[in-house]
The first five atom37 places (N, CA, C, CB, O) and aatype in JSON, in Angstrom:
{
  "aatype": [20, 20, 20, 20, 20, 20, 20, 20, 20, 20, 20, 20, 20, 20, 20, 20, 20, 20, 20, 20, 20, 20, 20, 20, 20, 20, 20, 20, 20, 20, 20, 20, 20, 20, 20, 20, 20, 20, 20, 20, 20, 20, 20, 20, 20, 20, 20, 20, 20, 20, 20, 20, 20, 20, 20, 20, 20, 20, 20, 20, 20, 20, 20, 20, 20, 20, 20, 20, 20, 20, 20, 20, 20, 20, 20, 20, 20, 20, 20, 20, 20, 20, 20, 20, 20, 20, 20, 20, 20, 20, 20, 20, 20, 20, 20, 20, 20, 20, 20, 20, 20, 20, 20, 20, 20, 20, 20, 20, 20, 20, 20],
  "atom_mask": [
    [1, 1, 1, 1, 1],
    [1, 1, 1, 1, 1],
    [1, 1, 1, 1, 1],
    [1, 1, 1, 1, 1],
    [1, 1, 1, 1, 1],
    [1, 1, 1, 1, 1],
    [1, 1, 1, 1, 1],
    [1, 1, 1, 1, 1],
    [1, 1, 1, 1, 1],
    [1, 1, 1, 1, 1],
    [1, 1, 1, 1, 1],
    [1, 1, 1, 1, 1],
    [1, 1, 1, 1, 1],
    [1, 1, 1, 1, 1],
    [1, 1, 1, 1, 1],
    [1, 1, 1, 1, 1],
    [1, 1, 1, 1, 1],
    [1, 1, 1, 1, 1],
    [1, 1, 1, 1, 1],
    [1, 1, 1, 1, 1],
    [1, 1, 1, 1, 1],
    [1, 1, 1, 1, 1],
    [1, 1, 1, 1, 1],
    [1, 1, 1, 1, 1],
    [1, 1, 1, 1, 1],
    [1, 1, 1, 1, 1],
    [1, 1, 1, 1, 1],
    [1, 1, 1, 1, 1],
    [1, 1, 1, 1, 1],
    [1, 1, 1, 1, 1],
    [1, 1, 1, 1, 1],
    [1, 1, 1, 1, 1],
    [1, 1, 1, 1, 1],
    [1, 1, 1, 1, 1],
    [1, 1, 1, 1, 1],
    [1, 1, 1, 1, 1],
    [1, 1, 1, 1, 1],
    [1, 1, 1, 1, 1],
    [1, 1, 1, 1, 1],
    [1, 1, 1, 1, 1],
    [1, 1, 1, 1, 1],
    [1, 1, 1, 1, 1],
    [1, 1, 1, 1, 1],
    [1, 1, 1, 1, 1],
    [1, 1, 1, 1, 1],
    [1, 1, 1, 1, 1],
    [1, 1, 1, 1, 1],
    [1, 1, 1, 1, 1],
    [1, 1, 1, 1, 1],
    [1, 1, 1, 1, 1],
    [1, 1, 1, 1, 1],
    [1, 1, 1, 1, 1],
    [1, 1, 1, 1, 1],
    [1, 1, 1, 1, 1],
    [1, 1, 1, 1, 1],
    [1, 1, 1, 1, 1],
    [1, 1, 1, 1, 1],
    [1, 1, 1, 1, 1],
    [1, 1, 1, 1, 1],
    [1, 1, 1, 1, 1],
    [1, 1, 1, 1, 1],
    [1, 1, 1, 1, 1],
    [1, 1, 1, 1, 1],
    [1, 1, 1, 1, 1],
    [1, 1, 1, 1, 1],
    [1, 1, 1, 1, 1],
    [1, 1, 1, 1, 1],
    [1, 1, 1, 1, 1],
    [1, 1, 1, 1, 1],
    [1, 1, 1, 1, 1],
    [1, 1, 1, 1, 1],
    [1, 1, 1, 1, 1],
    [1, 1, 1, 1, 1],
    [1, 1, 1, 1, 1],
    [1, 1, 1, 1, 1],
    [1, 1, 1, 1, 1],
    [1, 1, 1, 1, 1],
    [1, 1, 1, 1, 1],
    [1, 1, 1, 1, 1],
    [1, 1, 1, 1, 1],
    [1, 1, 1, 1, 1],
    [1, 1, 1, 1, 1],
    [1, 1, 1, 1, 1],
    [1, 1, 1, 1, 1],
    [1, 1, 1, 1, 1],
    [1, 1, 1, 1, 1],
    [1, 1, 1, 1, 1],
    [1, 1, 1, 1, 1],
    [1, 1, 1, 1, 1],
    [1, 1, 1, 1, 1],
    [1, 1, 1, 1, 1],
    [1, 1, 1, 1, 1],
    [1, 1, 1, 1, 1],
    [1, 1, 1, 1, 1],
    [1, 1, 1, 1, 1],
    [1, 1, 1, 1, 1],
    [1, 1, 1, 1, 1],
    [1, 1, 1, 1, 1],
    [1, 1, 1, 1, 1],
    [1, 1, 1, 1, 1],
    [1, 1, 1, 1, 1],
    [1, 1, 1, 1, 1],
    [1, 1, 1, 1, 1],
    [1, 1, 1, 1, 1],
    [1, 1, 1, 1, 1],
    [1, 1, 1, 1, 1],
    [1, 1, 1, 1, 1],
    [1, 1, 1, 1, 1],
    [1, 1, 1, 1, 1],
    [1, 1, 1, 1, 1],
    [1, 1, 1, 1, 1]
  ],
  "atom_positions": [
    [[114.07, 159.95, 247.45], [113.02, 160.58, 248.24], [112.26, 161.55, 247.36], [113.6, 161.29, 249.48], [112.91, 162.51, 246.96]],
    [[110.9, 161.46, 246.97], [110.26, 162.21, 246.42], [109.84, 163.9, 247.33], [109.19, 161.26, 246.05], [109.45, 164.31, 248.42]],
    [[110.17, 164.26, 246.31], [110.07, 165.98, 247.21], [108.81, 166.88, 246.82], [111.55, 167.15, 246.71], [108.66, 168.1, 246.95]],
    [[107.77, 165.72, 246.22], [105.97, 166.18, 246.4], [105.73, 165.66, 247.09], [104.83, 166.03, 245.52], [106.2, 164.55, 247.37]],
    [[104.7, 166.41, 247.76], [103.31, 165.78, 248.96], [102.13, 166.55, 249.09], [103.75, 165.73, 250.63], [102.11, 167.64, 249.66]],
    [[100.83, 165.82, 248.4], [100.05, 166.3, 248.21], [99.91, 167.77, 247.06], [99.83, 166.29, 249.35], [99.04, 168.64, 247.05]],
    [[100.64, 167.67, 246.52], [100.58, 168.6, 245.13], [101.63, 169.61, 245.67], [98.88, 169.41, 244.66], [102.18, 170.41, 244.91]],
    [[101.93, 169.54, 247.17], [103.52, 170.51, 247.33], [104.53, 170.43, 247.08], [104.03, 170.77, 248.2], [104.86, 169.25, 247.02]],
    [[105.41, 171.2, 246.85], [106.98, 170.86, 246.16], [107.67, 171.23, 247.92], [107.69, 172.36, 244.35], [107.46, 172.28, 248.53]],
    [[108.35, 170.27, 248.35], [109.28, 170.46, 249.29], [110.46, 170.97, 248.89], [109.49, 169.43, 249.89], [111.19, 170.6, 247.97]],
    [[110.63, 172.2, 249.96], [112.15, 172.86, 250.39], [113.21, 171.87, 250.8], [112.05, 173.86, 251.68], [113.46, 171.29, 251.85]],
    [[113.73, 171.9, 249.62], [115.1, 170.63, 250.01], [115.96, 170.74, 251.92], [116.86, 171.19, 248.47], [116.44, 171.7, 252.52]],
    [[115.84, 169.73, 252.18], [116.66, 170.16, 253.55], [117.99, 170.63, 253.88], [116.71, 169.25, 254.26], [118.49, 170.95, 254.96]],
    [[118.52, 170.59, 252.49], [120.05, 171.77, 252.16], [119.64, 173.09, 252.53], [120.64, 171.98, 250.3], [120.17, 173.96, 253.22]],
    [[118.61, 173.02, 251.95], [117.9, 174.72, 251.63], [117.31, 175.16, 253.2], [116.17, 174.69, 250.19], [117.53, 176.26, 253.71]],
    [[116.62, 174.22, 253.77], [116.33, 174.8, 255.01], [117.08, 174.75, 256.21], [115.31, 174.41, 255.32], [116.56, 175.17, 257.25]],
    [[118.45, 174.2, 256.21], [119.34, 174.15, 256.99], [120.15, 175.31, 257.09], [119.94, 173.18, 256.74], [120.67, 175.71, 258.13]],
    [[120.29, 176.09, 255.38], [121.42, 177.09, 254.8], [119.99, 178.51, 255.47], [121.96, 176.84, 252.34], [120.36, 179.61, 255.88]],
    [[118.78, 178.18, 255.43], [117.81, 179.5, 256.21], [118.27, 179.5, 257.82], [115.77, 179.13, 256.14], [118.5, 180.56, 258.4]],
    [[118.4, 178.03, 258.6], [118.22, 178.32, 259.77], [120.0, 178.54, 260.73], [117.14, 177.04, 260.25], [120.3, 178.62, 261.92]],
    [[120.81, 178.57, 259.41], [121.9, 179.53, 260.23], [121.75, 181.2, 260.18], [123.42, 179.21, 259.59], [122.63, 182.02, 260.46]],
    [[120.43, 181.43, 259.76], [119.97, 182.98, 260.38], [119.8, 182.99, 261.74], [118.57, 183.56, 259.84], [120.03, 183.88, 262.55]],
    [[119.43, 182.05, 261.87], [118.79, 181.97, 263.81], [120.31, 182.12, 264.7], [117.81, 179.81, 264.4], [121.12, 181.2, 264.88]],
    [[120.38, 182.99, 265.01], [121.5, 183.29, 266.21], [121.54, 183.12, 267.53], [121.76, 184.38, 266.29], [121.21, 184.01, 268.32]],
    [[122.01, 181.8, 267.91], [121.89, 182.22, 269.55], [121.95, 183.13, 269.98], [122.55, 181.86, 270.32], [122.98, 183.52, 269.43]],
    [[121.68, 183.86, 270.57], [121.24, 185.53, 271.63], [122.53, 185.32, 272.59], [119.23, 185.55, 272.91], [123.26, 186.27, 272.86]],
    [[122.79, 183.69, 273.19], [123.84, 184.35, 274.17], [125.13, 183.92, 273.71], [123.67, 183.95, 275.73], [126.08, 184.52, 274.21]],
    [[125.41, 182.86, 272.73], [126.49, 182.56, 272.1], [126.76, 183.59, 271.05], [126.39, 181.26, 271.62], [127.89, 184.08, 271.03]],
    [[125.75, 184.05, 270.06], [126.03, 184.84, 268.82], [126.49, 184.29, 268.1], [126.67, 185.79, 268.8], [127.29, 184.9, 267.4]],
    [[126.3, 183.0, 267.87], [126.51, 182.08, 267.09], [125.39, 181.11, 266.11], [127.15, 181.46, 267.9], [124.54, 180.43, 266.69]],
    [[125.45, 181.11, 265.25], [124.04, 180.47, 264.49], [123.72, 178.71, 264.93], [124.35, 180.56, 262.49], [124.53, 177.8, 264.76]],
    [[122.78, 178.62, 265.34], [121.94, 177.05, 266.05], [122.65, 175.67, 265.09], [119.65, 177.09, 265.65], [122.91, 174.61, 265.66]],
    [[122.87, 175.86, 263.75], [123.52, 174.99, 263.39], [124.47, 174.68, 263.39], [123.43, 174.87, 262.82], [124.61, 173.47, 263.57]],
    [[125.85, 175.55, 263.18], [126.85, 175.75, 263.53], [127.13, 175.31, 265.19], [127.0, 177.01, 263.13], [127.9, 174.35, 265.35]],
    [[126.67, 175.82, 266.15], [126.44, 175.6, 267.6], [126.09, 173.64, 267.62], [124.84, 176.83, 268.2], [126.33, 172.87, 268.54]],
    [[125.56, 173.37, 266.41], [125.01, 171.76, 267.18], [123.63, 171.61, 267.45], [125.62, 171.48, 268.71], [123.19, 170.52, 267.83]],
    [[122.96, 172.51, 267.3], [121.93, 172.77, 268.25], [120.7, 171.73, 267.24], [121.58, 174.78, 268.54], [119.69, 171.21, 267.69]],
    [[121.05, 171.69, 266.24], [120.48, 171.15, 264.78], [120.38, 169.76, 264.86], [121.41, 171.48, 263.47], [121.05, 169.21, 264.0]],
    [[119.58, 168.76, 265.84], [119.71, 167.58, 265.76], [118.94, 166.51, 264.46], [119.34, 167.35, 267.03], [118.96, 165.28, 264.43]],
    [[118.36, 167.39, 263.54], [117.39, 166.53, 262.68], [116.31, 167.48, 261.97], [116.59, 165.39, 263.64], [115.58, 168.22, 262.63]],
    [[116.25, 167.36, 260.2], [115.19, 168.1, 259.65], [114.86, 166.82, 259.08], [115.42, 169.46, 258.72], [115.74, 165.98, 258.87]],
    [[113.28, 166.55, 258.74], [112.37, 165.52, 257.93], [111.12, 166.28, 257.69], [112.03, 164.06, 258.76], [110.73, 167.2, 258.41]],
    [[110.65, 165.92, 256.86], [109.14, 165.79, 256.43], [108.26, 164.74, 256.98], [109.07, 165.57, 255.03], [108.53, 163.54, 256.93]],
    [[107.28, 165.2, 257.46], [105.96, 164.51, 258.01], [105.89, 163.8, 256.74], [104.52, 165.5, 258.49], [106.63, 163.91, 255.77]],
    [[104.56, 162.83, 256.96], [103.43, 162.82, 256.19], [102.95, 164.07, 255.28], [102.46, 162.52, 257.08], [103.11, 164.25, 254.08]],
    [[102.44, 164.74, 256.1], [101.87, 165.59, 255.57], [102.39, 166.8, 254.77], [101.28, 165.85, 256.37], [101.86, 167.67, 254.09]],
    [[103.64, 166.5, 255.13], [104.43, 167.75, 254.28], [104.99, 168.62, 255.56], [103.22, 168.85, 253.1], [105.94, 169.37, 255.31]],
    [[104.53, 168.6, 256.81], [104.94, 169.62, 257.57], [106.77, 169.4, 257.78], [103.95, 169.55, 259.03], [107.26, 168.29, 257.54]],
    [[107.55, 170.46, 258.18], [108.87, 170.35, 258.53], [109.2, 170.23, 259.96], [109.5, 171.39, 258.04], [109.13, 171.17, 260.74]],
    [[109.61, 168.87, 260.31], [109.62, 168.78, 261.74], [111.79, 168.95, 261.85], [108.61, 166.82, 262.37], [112.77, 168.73, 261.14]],
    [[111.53, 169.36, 262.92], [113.04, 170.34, 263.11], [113.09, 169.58, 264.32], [113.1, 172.37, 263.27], [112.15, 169.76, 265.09]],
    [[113.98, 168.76, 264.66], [114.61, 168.25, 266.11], [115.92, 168.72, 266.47], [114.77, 166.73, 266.17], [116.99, 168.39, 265.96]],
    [[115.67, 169.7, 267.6], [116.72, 170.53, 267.88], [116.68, 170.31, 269.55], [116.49, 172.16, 267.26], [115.85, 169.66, 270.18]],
    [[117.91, 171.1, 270.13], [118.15, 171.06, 271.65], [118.56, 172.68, 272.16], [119.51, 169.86, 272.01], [118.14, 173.68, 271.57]],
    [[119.07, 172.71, 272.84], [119.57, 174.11, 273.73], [120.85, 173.4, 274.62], [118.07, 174.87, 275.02], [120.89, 172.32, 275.22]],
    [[121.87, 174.43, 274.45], [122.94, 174.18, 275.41], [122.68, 173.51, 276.99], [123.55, 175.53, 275.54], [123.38, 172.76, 277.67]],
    [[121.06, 174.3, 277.32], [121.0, 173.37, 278.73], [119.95, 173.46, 278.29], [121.38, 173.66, 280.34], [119.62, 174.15, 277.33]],
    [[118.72, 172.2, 279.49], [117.77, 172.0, 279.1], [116.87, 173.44, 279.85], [117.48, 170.48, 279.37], [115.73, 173.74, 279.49]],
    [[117.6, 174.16, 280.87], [117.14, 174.98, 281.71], [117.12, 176.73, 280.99], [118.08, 174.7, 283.03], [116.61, 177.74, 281.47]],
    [[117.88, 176.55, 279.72], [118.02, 177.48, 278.95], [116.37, 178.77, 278.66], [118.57, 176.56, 277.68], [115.23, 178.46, 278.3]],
    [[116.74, 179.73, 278.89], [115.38, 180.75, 278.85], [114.92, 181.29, 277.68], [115.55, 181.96, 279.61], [113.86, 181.91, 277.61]],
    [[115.53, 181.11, 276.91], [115.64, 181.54, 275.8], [114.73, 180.57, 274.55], [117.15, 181.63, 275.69], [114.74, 180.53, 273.32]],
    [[114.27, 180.13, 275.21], [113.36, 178.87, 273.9], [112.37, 179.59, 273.18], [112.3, 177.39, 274.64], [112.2, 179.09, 272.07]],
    [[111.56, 180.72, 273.43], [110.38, 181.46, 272.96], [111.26, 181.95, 272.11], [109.46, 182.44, 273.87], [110.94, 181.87, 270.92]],
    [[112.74, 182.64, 272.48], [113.57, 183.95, 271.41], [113.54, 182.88, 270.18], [115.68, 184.64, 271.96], [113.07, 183.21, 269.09]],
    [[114.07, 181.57, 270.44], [114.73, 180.63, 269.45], [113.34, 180.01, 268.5], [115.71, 179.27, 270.41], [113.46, 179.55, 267.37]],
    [[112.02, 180.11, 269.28], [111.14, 179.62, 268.33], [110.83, 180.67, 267.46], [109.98, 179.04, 268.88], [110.7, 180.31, 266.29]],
    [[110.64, 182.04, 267.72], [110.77, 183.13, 267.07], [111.56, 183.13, 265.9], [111.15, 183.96, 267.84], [110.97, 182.88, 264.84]],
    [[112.58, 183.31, 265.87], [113.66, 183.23, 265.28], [113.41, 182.29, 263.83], [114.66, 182.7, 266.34], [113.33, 182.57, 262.63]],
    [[113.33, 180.89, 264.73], [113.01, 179.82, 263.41], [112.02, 179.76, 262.67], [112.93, 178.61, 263.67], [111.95, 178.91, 261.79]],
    [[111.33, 180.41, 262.82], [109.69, 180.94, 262.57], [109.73, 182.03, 261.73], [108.83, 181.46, 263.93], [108.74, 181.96, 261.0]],
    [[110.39, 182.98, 261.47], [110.99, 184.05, 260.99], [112.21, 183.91, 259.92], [111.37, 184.71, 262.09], [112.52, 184.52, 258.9]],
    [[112.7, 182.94, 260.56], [113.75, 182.3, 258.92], [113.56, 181.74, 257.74], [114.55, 181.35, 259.04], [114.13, 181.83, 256.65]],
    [[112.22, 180.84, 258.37], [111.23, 179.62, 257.69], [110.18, 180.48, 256.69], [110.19, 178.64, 259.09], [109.8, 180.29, 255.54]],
    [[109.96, 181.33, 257.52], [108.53, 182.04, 256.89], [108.4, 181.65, 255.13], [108.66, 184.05, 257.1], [107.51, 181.1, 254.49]],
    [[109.96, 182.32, 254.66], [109.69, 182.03, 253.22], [110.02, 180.93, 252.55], [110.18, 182.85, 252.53], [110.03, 180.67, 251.34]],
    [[110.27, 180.33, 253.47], [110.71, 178.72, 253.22], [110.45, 177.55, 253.08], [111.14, 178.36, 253.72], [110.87, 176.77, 252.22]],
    [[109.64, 177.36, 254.03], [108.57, 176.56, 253.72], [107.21, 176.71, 254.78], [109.17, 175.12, 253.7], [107.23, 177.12, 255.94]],
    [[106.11, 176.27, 254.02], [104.77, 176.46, 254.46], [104.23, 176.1, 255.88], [104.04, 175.78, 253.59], [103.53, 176.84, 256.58]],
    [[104.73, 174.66, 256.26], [104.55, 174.14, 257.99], [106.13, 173.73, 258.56], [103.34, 172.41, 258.16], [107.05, 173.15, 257.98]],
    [[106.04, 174.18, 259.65], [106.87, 173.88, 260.43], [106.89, 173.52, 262.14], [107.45, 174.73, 260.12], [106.3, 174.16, 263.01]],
    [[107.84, 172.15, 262.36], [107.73, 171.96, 263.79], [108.51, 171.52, 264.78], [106.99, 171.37, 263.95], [108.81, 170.35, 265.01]],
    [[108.93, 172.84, 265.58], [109.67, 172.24, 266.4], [110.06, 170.91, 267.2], [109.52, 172.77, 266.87], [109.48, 170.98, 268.28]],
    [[110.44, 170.3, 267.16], [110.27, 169.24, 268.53], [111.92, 169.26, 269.32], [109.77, 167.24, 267.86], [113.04, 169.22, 268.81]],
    [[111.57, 169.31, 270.45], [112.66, 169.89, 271.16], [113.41, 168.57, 272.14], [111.99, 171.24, 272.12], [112.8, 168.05, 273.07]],
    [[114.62, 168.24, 271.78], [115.44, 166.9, 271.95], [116.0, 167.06, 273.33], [116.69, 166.65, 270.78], [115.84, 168.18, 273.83]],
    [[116.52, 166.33, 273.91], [117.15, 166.28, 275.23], [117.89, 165.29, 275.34], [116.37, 166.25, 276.26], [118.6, 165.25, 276.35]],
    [[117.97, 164.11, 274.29], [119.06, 163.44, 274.37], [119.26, 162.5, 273.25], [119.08, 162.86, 275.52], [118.46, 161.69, 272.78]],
    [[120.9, 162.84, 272.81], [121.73, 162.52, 273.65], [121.88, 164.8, 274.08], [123.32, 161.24, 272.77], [121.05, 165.62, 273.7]],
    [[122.67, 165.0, 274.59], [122.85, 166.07, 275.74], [123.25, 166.94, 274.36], [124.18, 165.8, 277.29], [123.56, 166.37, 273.31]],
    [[123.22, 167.93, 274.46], [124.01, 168.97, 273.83], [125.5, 168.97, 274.39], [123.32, 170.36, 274.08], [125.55, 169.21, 275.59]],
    [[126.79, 168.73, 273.72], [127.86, 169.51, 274.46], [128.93, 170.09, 273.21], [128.7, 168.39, 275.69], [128.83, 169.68, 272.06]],
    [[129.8, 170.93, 273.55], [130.77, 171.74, 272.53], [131.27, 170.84, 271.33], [132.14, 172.3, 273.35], [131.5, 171.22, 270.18]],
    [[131.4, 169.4, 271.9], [131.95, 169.0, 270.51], [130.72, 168.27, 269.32], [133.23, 167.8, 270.89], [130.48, 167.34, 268.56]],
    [[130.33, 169.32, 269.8], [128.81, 169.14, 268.55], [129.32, 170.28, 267.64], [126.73, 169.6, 269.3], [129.4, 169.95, 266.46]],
    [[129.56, 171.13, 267.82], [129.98, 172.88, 267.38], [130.85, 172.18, 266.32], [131.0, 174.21, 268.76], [131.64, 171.28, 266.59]],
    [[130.6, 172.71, 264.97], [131.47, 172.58, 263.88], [132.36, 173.57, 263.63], [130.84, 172.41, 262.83], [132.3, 174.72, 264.07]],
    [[133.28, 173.03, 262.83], [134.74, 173.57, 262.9], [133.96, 175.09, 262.39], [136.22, 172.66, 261.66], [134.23, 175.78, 263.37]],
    [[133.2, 175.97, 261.49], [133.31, 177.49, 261.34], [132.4, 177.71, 262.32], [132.98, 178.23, 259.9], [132.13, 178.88, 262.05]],
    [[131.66, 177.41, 263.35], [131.17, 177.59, 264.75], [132.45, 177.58, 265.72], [130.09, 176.37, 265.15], [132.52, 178.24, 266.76]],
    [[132.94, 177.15, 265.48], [134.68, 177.16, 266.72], [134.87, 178.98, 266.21], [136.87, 175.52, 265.87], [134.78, 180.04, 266.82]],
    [[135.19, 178.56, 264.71], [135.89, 180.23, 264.26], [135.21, 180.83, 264.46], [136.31, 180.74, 262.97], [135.78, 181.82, 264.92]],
    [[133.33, 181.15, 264.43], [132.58, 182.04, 264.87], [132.72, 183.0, 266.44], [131.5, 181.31, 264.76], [132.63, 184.18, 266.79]],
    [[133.05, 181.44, 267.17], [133.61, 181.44, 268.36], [134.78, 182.29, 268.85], [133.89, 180.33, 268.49], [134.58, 183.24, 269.61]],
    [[135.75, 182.02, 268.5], [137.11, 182.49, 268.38], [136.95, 183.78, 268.1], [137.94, 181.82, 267.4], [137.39, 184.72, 268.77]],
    [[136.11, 183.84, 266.75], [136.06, 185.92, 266.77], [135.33, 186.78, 267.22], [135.88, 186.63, 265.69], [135.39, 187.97, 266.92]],
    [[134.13, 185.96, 268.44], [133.85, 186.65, 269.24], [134.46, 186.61, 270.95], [132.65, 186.51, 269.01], [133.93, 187.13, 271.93]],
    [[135.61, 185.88, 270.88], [136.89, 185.98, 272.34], [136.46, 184.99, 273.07], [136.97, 187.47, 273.5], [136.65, 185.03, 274.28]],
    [[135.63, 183.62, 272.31], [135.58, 182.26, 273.43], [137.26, 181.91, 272.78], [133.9, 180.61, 273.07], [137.94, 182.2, 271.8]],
    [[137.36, 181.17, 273.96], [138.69, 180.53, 274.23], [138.36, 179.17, 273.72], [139.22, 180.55, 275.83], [138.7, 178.37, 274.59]],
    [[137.98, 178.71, 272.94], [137.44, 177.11, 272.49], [138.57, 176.62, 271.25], [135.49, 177.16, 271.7], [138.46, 175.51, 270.71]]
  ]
}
């Protein structure tokens, strides 16, 4: 996979995966990747970073905190970025990777 487009050098998707465990769920306190929440990073065409992600429910209130957030991690990361927001297959716990369990655990979930 070539990592120019249009004379840009792309942010490897190691690199923007290792930015967006800054983003903390607000009500888990747990970082979105770790959580599962991380369904897919690619490059457009155009170079933009499209991010296919979910929320524990689809009814979740918190989507403005979480675009914030990723928006704020990214900033120095790379130049475009875009949410697109997944719904299936479902979000559920055994998406949560094993140091998301321990994140878990040391804040007193029982998981």
């Amino acid at each position: 996979m070539s990592e120019e487009t249009q004379g840009n050098t792309q942010t490897p998707l190691e690199d923007v995966e290792e930015a967006l465990k800054d983003v903390i769920d607000p009500e888990l306190g747990v970082n979105i990747v770790d959580l599962g929440l991380l369904y897919g990073l690619k490059y457009d065409d155009e170079g933009t970073l499209i991010i296919d992600m979910t929320l524990t429910t689809a009814a979740c209130p918190l989507t403005d905190i979480l675009e914030e957030q990723v928006a704020s991690s990214l900033a120095n990361v790379v130049d475009e970025h875009r949410l697109n927001w997944v719904w299936m297959p479902p979000w559920g716990p055994e998406r949560i990777t094993d140091d998301g369990r321990d994140q878990m655990r040391a804040l007193g979930f029982n998981i």
